[in-house]
Short mmCIF file of C-alpha atoms and ligand atoms in Angstrom, two decimals:
data_model
loop_
_atom_site.label_atom_id
_atom_site.label_comp_id
_atom_site.label_asym_id
_atom_site.label_seq_id
_atom_site.Cartn_x
_atom_site.Cartn_y
_atom_site.Cartn_z
CA MET L 1 113.49 -59.79 -7.34
CA ALA L 2 110.70 -57.39 -8.35
CA GLY L 3 110.07 -59.06 -11.71
CA ALA L 4 109.92 -62.65 -10.43
CA THR L 5 107.16 -64.74 -11.95
CA MET L 6 104.47 -66.62 -10.04
CA THR L 7 106.18 -69.85 -11.10
CA ALA L 8 109.49 -68.72 -9.59
CA VAL L 9 107.72 -67.84 -6.34
CA SER L 10 105.75 -71.10 -6.22
CA ASP L 11 108.87 -73.18 -6.93
CA ALA L 12 111.08 -71.59 -4.26
CA PRO L 13 111.02 -73.12 -0.76
CA PHE L 14 109.09 -70.91 1.73
CA GLY L 15 111.23 -68.04 2.97
CA THR L 16 114.12 -68.29 0.50
CA LEU L 17 113.17 -65.41 -1.84
CA PHE L 18 113.51 -61.83 -0.61
CA ALA L 19 111.91 -58.64 -1.89
CA ASP L 20 114.14 -55.66 -2.69
CA ALA L 21 113.12 -53.31 0.12
CA MET L 22 113.12 -53.65 3.90
CA GLY L 23 111.96 -51.32 6.64
CA VAL L 24 114.61 -50.46 9.23
CA ALA L 25 114.46 -48.59 12.56
CA ARG L 26 117.04 -48.12 15.30
CA THR L 27 116.43 -46.79 18.80
CA THR L 28 117.97 -43.62 20.21
CA ASP L 29 118.27 -43.86 24.01
CA GLY L 30 116.00 -46.89 23.86
CA ALA L 31 113.16 -45.21 21.94
CA PHE L 32 112.00 -45.83 18.38
CA THR L 33 111.19 -42.56 16.63
CA GLU L 34 112.01 -42.86 12.93
CA TYR L 35 112.50 -45.49 10.26
CA ASP L 36 113.87 -45.83 6.73
CA ILE L 37 113.12 -48.03 3.77
CA GLU L 38 116.44 -49.54 2.65
CA ALA L 39 117.64 -52.05 0.10
CA THR L 40 117.49 -55.62 1.44
CA ALA L 41 121.17 -56.25 2.12
CA PRO L 42 123.47 -57.78 4.75
CA LEU L 43 123.37 -56.00 8.11
CA SER L 44 126.53 -54.68 9.66
CA LEU L 45 126.66 -55.86 13.28
CA HIS L 46 129.48 -55.64 15.80
CA PRO L 47 130.64 -59.15 16.86
CA GLY L 48 129.80 -58.16 20.43
CA THR L 49 126.13 -57.47 19.59
CA HIS L 50 123.93 -58.35 22.59
CA ALA L 51 121.41 -60.47 20.64
CA LEU L 52 124.14 -62.69 19.20
CA HIS L 53 125.34 -63.63 22.69
CA TYR L 54 122.37 -63.42 25.01
CA GLY L 55 119.38 -64.19 22.80
CA SER L 56 117.77 -60.75 23.08
CA SER L 57 115.71 -61.08 19.91
CA CYS L 58 112.18 -61.84 18.84
CA PHE L 59 110.19 -61.72 15.64
CA GLU L 60 106.79 -61.77 13.97
CA GLY L 61 105.35 -63.40 10.87
CA LEU L 62 102.40 -61.96 8.93
CA LYS L 63 101.22 -61.71 5.35
CA ALA L 64 100.08 -59.23 2.72
CA HIS L 65 97.76 -60.73 0.08
CA ARG L 66 97.04 -59.51 -3.44
CA GLY L 67 93.34 -60.13 -3.98
CA THR L 68 91.52 -61.09 -7.17
CA ASP L 69 90.70 -57.35 -7.44
CA GLY L 70 94.45 -56.61 -7.67
CA GLN L 71 94.48 -54.75 -4.34
CA VAL L 72 97.03 -55.60 -1.64
CA ARG L 73 95.78 -56.12 1.93
CA ILE L 74 97.82 -56.67 5.10
CA PHE L 75 96.19 -59.11 7.51
CA ARG L 76 95.83 -58.10 11.19
CA ALA L 77 99.09 -56.14 11.41
CA ASP L 78 97.78 -54.50 14.60
CA ARG L 79 97.61 -57.85 16.42
CA HIS L 80 101.08 -58.86 15.23
CA ALA L 81 102.49 -55.48 16.28
CA GLU L 82 100.92 -55.88 19.74
CA ARG L 83 102.37 -59.38 20.05
CA LEU L 84 105.83 -58.07 19.07
CA ALA L 85 105.54 -55.45 21.82
CA GLU L 86 104.54 -58.18 24.29
CA SER L 87 107.51 -60.34 23.24
CA ALA L 88 109.82 -57.32 23.63
CA ARG L 89 108.44 -56.62 27.12
CA ARG L 90 108.96 -60.21 28.23
CA LEU L 91 112.54 -60.20 26.85
CA CYS L 92 113.38 -56.82 28.48
CA LEU L 93 114.00 -55.29 25.04
CA PRO L 94 113.06 -51.71 24.04
CA VAL L 95 109.34 -51.96 23.23
CA PRO L 96 108.30 -50.65 19.82
CA ASP L 97 104.93 -48.92 19.98
CA PRO L 98 102.45 -51.11 18.05
CA THR L 99 101.36 -48.19 15.84
CA PHE L 100 105.03 -47.60 14.94
CA THR L 101 105.52 -51.27 14.00
CA GLU L 102 102.27 -51.29 12.02
CA GLU L 103 103.39 -48.23 10.06
CA LEU L 104 106.81 -49.76 9.38
CA VAL L 105 105.15 -52.94 8.11
CA ALA L 106 102.75 -50.97 5.87
CA GLU L 107 105.60 -48.89 4.41
CA THR L 108 107.62 -52.05 3.76
CA VAL L 109 104.69 -53.54 1.86
CA ALA L 110 104.15 -50.28 -0.05
CA ALA L 111 107.82 -50.36 -1.13
CA ASN L 112 107.45 -53.96 -2.31
CA LEU L 113 104.09 -53.82 -4.13
CA ALA L 114 105.68 -54.98 -7.39
CA ALA L 115 107.03 -58.07 -5.59
CA THR L 116 103.66 -58.92 -4.00
CA PRO L 117 102.39 -61.90 -6.02
CA GLU L 118 98.82 -62.85 -6.81
CA ALA L 119 96.93 -65.44 -4.78
CA PRO L 120 97.52 -68.20 -3.88
CA CYS L 121 101.01 -66.71 -3.40
CA ALA L 122 101.51 -63.87 -0.88
CA LEU L 123 104.09 -61.50 0.58
CA TYR L 124 105.29 -62.87 3.93
CA LEU L 125 106.57 -60.21 6.33
CA ARG L 126 109.10 -60.89 9.04
CA PRO L 127 109.60 -58.08 11.58
CA VAL L 128 112.71 -58.78 13.69
CA LEU L 129 113.66 -56.97 16.90
CA MET L 130 117.15 -57.42 18.35
CA GLY L 131 119.31 -55.97 21.09
CA ILE L 132 122.37 -54.27 19.58
CA ASP L 133 124.38 -52.99 22.54
CA GLU L 134 128.03 -53.88 21.93
CA ASN L 135 128.69 -55.53 25.25
CA ILE L 136 129.69 -59.13 25.96
CA GLY L 137 129.56 -58.55 29.69
CA ALA L 138 125.81 -57.92 29.76
CA ALA L 139 124.52 -61.47 30.32
CA ALA L 140 122.38 -60.25 33.20
CA HIS L 141 121.60 -56.79 31.83
CA PRO L 142 119.10 -55.80 29.17
CA THR L 143 120.24 -54.10 25.98
CA ILE L 144 119.53 -50.36 25.83
CA GLU L 145 119.53 -49.98 22.05
CA ALA L 146 117.70 -52.16 19.57
CA LEU L 147 117.26 -52.68 15.84
CA LEU L 148 113.87 -53.40 14.27
CA TYR L 149 113.68 -54.43 10.64
CA VAL L 150 110.94 -55.83 8.44
CA LEU L 151 112.08 -58.35 5.85
CA ALA L 152 109.67 -59.21 3.01
CA SER L 153 109.56 -62.58 1.27
CA PRO L 154 107.26 -63.57 -1.63
CA VAL L 155 105.94 -67.04 -0.78
CA GLY L 156 103.98 -69.69 -2.64
CA ASP L 157 100.91 -71.68 -1.67
CA TYR L 158 101.73 -73.89 1.29
CA PHE L 159 99.50 -76.57 -0.21
CA ALA L 160 100.89 -76.45 -3.75
CA GLY L 161 101.44 -80.00 -4.98
CA GLY L 162 98.55 -81.55 -3.11
CA ASP L 163 96.52 -81.11 0.00
CA ARG L 164 98.38 -83.63 2.13
CA ALA L 165 97.46 -84.27 5.77
CA LEU L 166 100.34 -84.01 8.25
CA SER L 167 101.62 -86.64 10.66
CA LEU L 168 102.56 -85.74 14.26
CA TRP L 169 104.65 -87.44 16.92
CA VAL L 170 103.03 -86.91 20.33
CA GLU L 171 105.68 -85.86 22.87
CA THR L 172 104.43 -86.52 26.40
CA ASP L 173 107.72 -86.07 28.32
CA LEU L 174 109.16 -82.72 27.30
CA PRO L 175 107.40 -79.34 26.94
CA ARG L 176 107.99 -77.20 23.82
CA THR L 177 109.61 -74.49 25.94
CA THR L 178 109.52 -72.97 29.43
CA PRO L 179 106.51 -71.03 30.80
CA GLN L 180 108.60 -67.81 30.73
CA PHE L 181 109.03 -68.16 26.96
CA GLY L 182 105.83 -69.86 25.79
CA ARG L 183 104.15 -66.63 24.64
CA ILE L 184 107.28 -65.14 23.06
CA LYS L 185 108.07 -65.57 19.38
CA THR L 186 111.80 -65.95 19.94
CA GLY L 187 114.51 -68.04 18.29
CA ALA L 188 115.37 -69.94 21.46
CA ASN L 189 112.00 -71.75 21.32
CA TYR L 190 112.65 -73.13 17.85
CA ALA L 191 116.21 -74.09 18.77
CA MET L 192 114.78 -75.97 21.77
CA ALA L 193 112.28 -77.96 19.67
CA LEU L 194 114.65 -78.66 16.77
CA GLY L 195 116.63 -81.64 18.07
CA LEU L 196 113.47 -83.38 19.24
CA THR L 197 111.66 -82.70 15.95
CA ARG L 198 114.58 -84.06 13.93
CA GLN L 199 114.71 -87.16 16.10
CA ALA L 200 110.94 -87.72 15.71
CA ARG L 201 111.24 -87.34 11.93
CA ARG L 202 114.01 -89.95 11.83
CA GLU L 203 112.55 -92.43 14.27
CA HIS L 204 108.82 -92.13 13.59
CA ASP L 205 108.66 -90.73 10.04
CA VAL L 206 106.47 -87.75 11.02
CA ASP L 207 106.24 -84.11 9.89
CA GLN L 208 105.96 -82.33 13.26
CA VAL L 209 105.85 -82.84 17.02
CA LEU L 210 102.76 -82.18 19.14
CA PHE L 211 103.89 -81.24 22.63
CA ALA L 212 101.69 -82.68 25.39
CA PRO L 213 103.84 -82.88 28.53
CA ASP L 214 102.17 -85.08 31.19
CA GLY L 215 99.30 -85.54 28.73
CA THR L 216 98.27 -81.85 28.53
CA VAL L 217 98.22 -80.59 24.95
CA GLN L 218 100.17 -77.37 24.17
CA GLU L 219 100.94 -76.93 20.45
CA THR L 220 103.42 -78.05 17.78
CA GLY L 221 106.80 -76.42 17.15
CA ALA L 222 105.30 -73.53 15.18
CA ALA L 223 101.51 -73.91 15.03
CA ASN L 224 98.45 -74.06 17.31
CA VAL L 225 96.24 -77.15 17.40
CA LEU L 226 92.46 -77.27 16.86
CA LEU L 227 90.00 -80.18 17.18
CA LEU L 228 87.15 -79.68 14.70
CA ALA L 229 83.67 -81.14 14.25
CA ASP L 230 80.63 -80.01 12.23
CA ASP L 231 79.28 -77.74 14.95
CA ARG L 232 82.16 -77.41 17.40
CA ILE L 233 85.85 -76.54 17.88
CA VAL L 234 87.91 -77.53 20.91
CA THR L 235 91.35 -76.00 21.55
CA PRO L 236 93.64 -75.36 24.54
CA SER L 237 92.77 -72.12 26.37
CA LEU L 238 95.32 -69.30 26.26
CA ASP L 239 98.06 -69.65 28.86
CA ASP L 240 101.80 -69.07 29.16
CA ALA L 241 102.70 -72.47 27.69
CA PHE L 242 102.08 -71.61 24.03
CA LEU L 243 102.09 -68.87 21.42
CA HIS L 244 98.77 -67.05 21.07
CA GLY L 245 98.28 -67.35 17.32
CA VAL L 246 96.53 -64.65 15.33
CA THR L 247 95.33 -67.35 12.92
CA ARG L 248 93.89 -69.33 15.86
CA ASP L 249 92.00 -66.24 17.03
CA SER L 250 90.75 -65.49 13.49
CA LEU L 251 89.50 -69.05 12.87
CA LEU L 252 87.75 -69.20 16.26
CA THR L 253 86.06 -65.87 15.49
CA ILE L 254 84.87 -67.10 12.07
CA ALA L 255 83.62 -70.32 13.69
CA ARG L 256 81.63 -68.33 16.31
CA ASP L 257 80.25 -66.07 13.57
CA ARG L 258 79.00 -69.24 11.85
CA GLY L 259 77.25 -70.40 15.00
CA MET L 260 79.74 -73.12 15.91
CA ALA L 261 80.43 -73.75 19.60
CA VAL L 262 84.01 -72.90 20.57
CA GLU L 263 85.47 -74.55 23.67
CA GLU L 264 88.75 -73.09 24.94
CA ARG L 265 89.87 -75.27 27.83
CA GLU L 266 92.44 -77.82 28.92
CA VAL L 267 92.78 -80.57 26.30
CA THR L 268 94.33 -83.93 27.16
CA ILE L 269 96.08 -86.21 24.72
CA ASP L 270 93.55 -88.96 25.54
CA GLU L 271 90.78 -86.67 24.29
CA VAL L 272 92.79 -85.94 21.12
CA LEU L 273 93.26 -89.67 20.46
CA ASP L 274 89.50 -90.26 21.00
CA TRP L 275 88.73 -87.32 18.68
CA CYS L 276 90.50 -89.20 15.82
CA GLN L 277 87.55 -91.63 15.71
CA HIS L 278 84.91 -89.03 14.83
CA GLY L 279 86.42 -85.57 14.26
CA GLU L 280 89.10 -83.59 12.43
CA ILE L 281 92.39 -82.21 13.77
CA ALA L 282 94.29 -79.29 12.23
CA LEU L 283 97.20 -76.90 12.86
CA SER L 284 96.83 -73.12 12.52
CA GLY L 285 99.46 -70.51 11.69
CA THR L 286 100.16 -67.68 9.28
CA ALA L 287 102.22 -69.79 6.85
CA ALA L 288 99.80 -72.70 6.36
CA VAL L 289 96.55 -71.00 7.55
CA LEU L 290 94.95 -74.31 8.59
CA ALA L 291 96.72 -77.60 7.86
CA ALA L 292 94.96 -80.94 8.34
CA VAL L 293 96.49 -83.60 10.57
CA GLY L 294 96.04 -87.15 9.20
CA THR L 295 98.09 -89.28 11.58
CA LEU L 296 99.12 -89.20 15.26
CA VAL L 297 102.01 -91.36 16.42
CA THR L 298 102.48 -92.30 20.09
CA THR L 299 104.51 -94.96 21.90
CA ASP L 300 101.41 -97.18 21.36
CA GLY L 301 101.56 -96.84 17.56
CA ARG L 302 99.95 -94.87 14.74
CA SER L 303 96.35 -93.58 14.80
CA MET L 304 94.61 -92.23 11.70
CA VAL L 305 92.51 -89.11 12.06
CA GLY L 306 89.25 -90.12 10.33
CA ASP L 307 90.26 -91.58 6.98
CA GLY L 308 93.66 -89.86 7.18
CA LEU L 309 92.71 -87.22 4.58
CA PRO L 310 92.01 -83.46 5.03
CA GLY L 311 88.48 -83.03 6.37
CA PHE L 312 85.55 -80.93 5.24
CA VAL L 313 85.36 -78.55 8.23
CA THR L 314 89.10 -77.87 8.03
CA GLY L 315 88.80 -76.99 4.33
CA ALA L 316 85.70 -74.83 4.83
CA LEU L 317 87.24 -72.75 7.64
CA ARG L 318 90.51 -72.34 5.77
CA ASP L 319 88.67 -71.17 2.64
CA ALA L 320 86.57 -68.74 4.70
CA LEU L 321 89.67 -67.13 6.22
CA LEU L 322 91.49 -66.97 2.88
CA ALA L 323 88.44 -65.28 1.32
CA VAL L 324 88.66 -62.45 3.91
CA GLN L 325 92.44 -62.15 3.46
CA ARG L 326 92.06 -61.89 -0.33
CA GLY L 327 89.17 -59.43 -0.24
CA GLN L 328 86.67 -61.96 -1.66
CA ALA L 329 84.43 -61.94 1.42
CA ASP L 330 83.13 -59.31 3.83
CA ASP L 331 85.55 -58.28 6.55
CA PRO L 332 83.17 -57.62 9.48
CA HIS L 333 85.97 -57.39 12.06
CA ALA L 334 88.14 -54.99 9.98
CA TRP L 335 91.09 -57.40 9.87
CA THR L 336 92.55 -56.22 6.59
CA ARG L 337 94.24 -52.94 5.68
CA LEU L 338 94.63 -51.81 2.08
CA VAL L 339 98.08 -50.72 0.90
CA GLY L 340 98.90 -48.61 -2.14
C1 LIG G 401 103.99 -68.15 14.90
C2 LIG G 401 103.58 -69.31 15.74
C3 LIG G 401 102.26 -69.78 15.78
C4 LIG G 401 101.17 -69.25 14.87
O1 LIG G 401 100.88 -67.93 15.10
P1 LIG G 401 100.09 -67.07 14.01
O2 LIG G 401 99.95 -65.75 14.64
O3 LIG G 401 98.81 -67.77 13.80
O4 LIG G 401 100.94 -67.08 12.79
C5 LIG G 401 101.94 -70.78 16.66
N1 LIG G 401 102.88 -71.35 17.44
C6 LIG G 401 104.17 -70.93 17.42
C7 LIG G 401 105.14 -71.56 18.33
C8 LIG G 401 104.55 -69.91 16.56
O5 LIG G 401 105.81 -69.53 16.52
#
């Protein structure tokens, strides 16, 4: 799809277009040593592949941005590579060295420069690690060999067609996942949240679910949650219940750099509902960067966040992060890496 126009990219649903090249690496005796750049094409997997039976797989999601200067920059690939290694460790998979993963990601971007669209579009990168031992009797044994590939997908602006604020159902009974899996970016977590999210969409007409079991806020199905005010951000402190987002970390760092107070601590749903009266609420993640929340729905009814529209602080922080990603602002923490 190298010649695809910006319009084609903007019109396609997120994650449905694929660039021509993907990076591929397979272990030998459990160790990653070399990789290839191959044509994006169906994989050949034995039906007895470990990951297909026992869930031994995890992934990452990061972006390369083409700036107004035409240059392509990958955003914080080192952090994503470290998180992939951490996911692999927790799933007893062969652990790819973060520098190896970072190199594979960079080479995948280099092979797809022609398919990397201009801002506000971007090239979304999806490293996937899976256990490939051919063994259906290994439910209680880790895979020895693994496959790591990096799929590239040109994506449009998440906010194309209007800067709409999201609505969330507040789930106070069930957690998003188990403490063993909270920090792992693995398919099982999304499968676990899916039925509940679909039910909330049907019954309460919401976009996403905010998980707050026993009143303690965790995150939504695929994004971290931030409470924002002019001079302050409040967000749950890092623990095993939720995914430690790179976007969350980046936004908190920018906020601190700007002199805002950042409070990482336990956040209760009562505090979140109070916050609606005076502050802003937003969700952070690679795909959307920072998405405003306009409505919270609980068993007591619907609460508007402020006037229900995206707030000023949310917009300012999102723009500040995008400016670094696109090479329009200084990059004091060396988050971006040039490719090509
Ligand atoms: C990917 C993901 C996030 C966001 O992480 P980023 O590194 O900011 O993209 C948050 N929560 C969950 C459950 C996720 O899967």
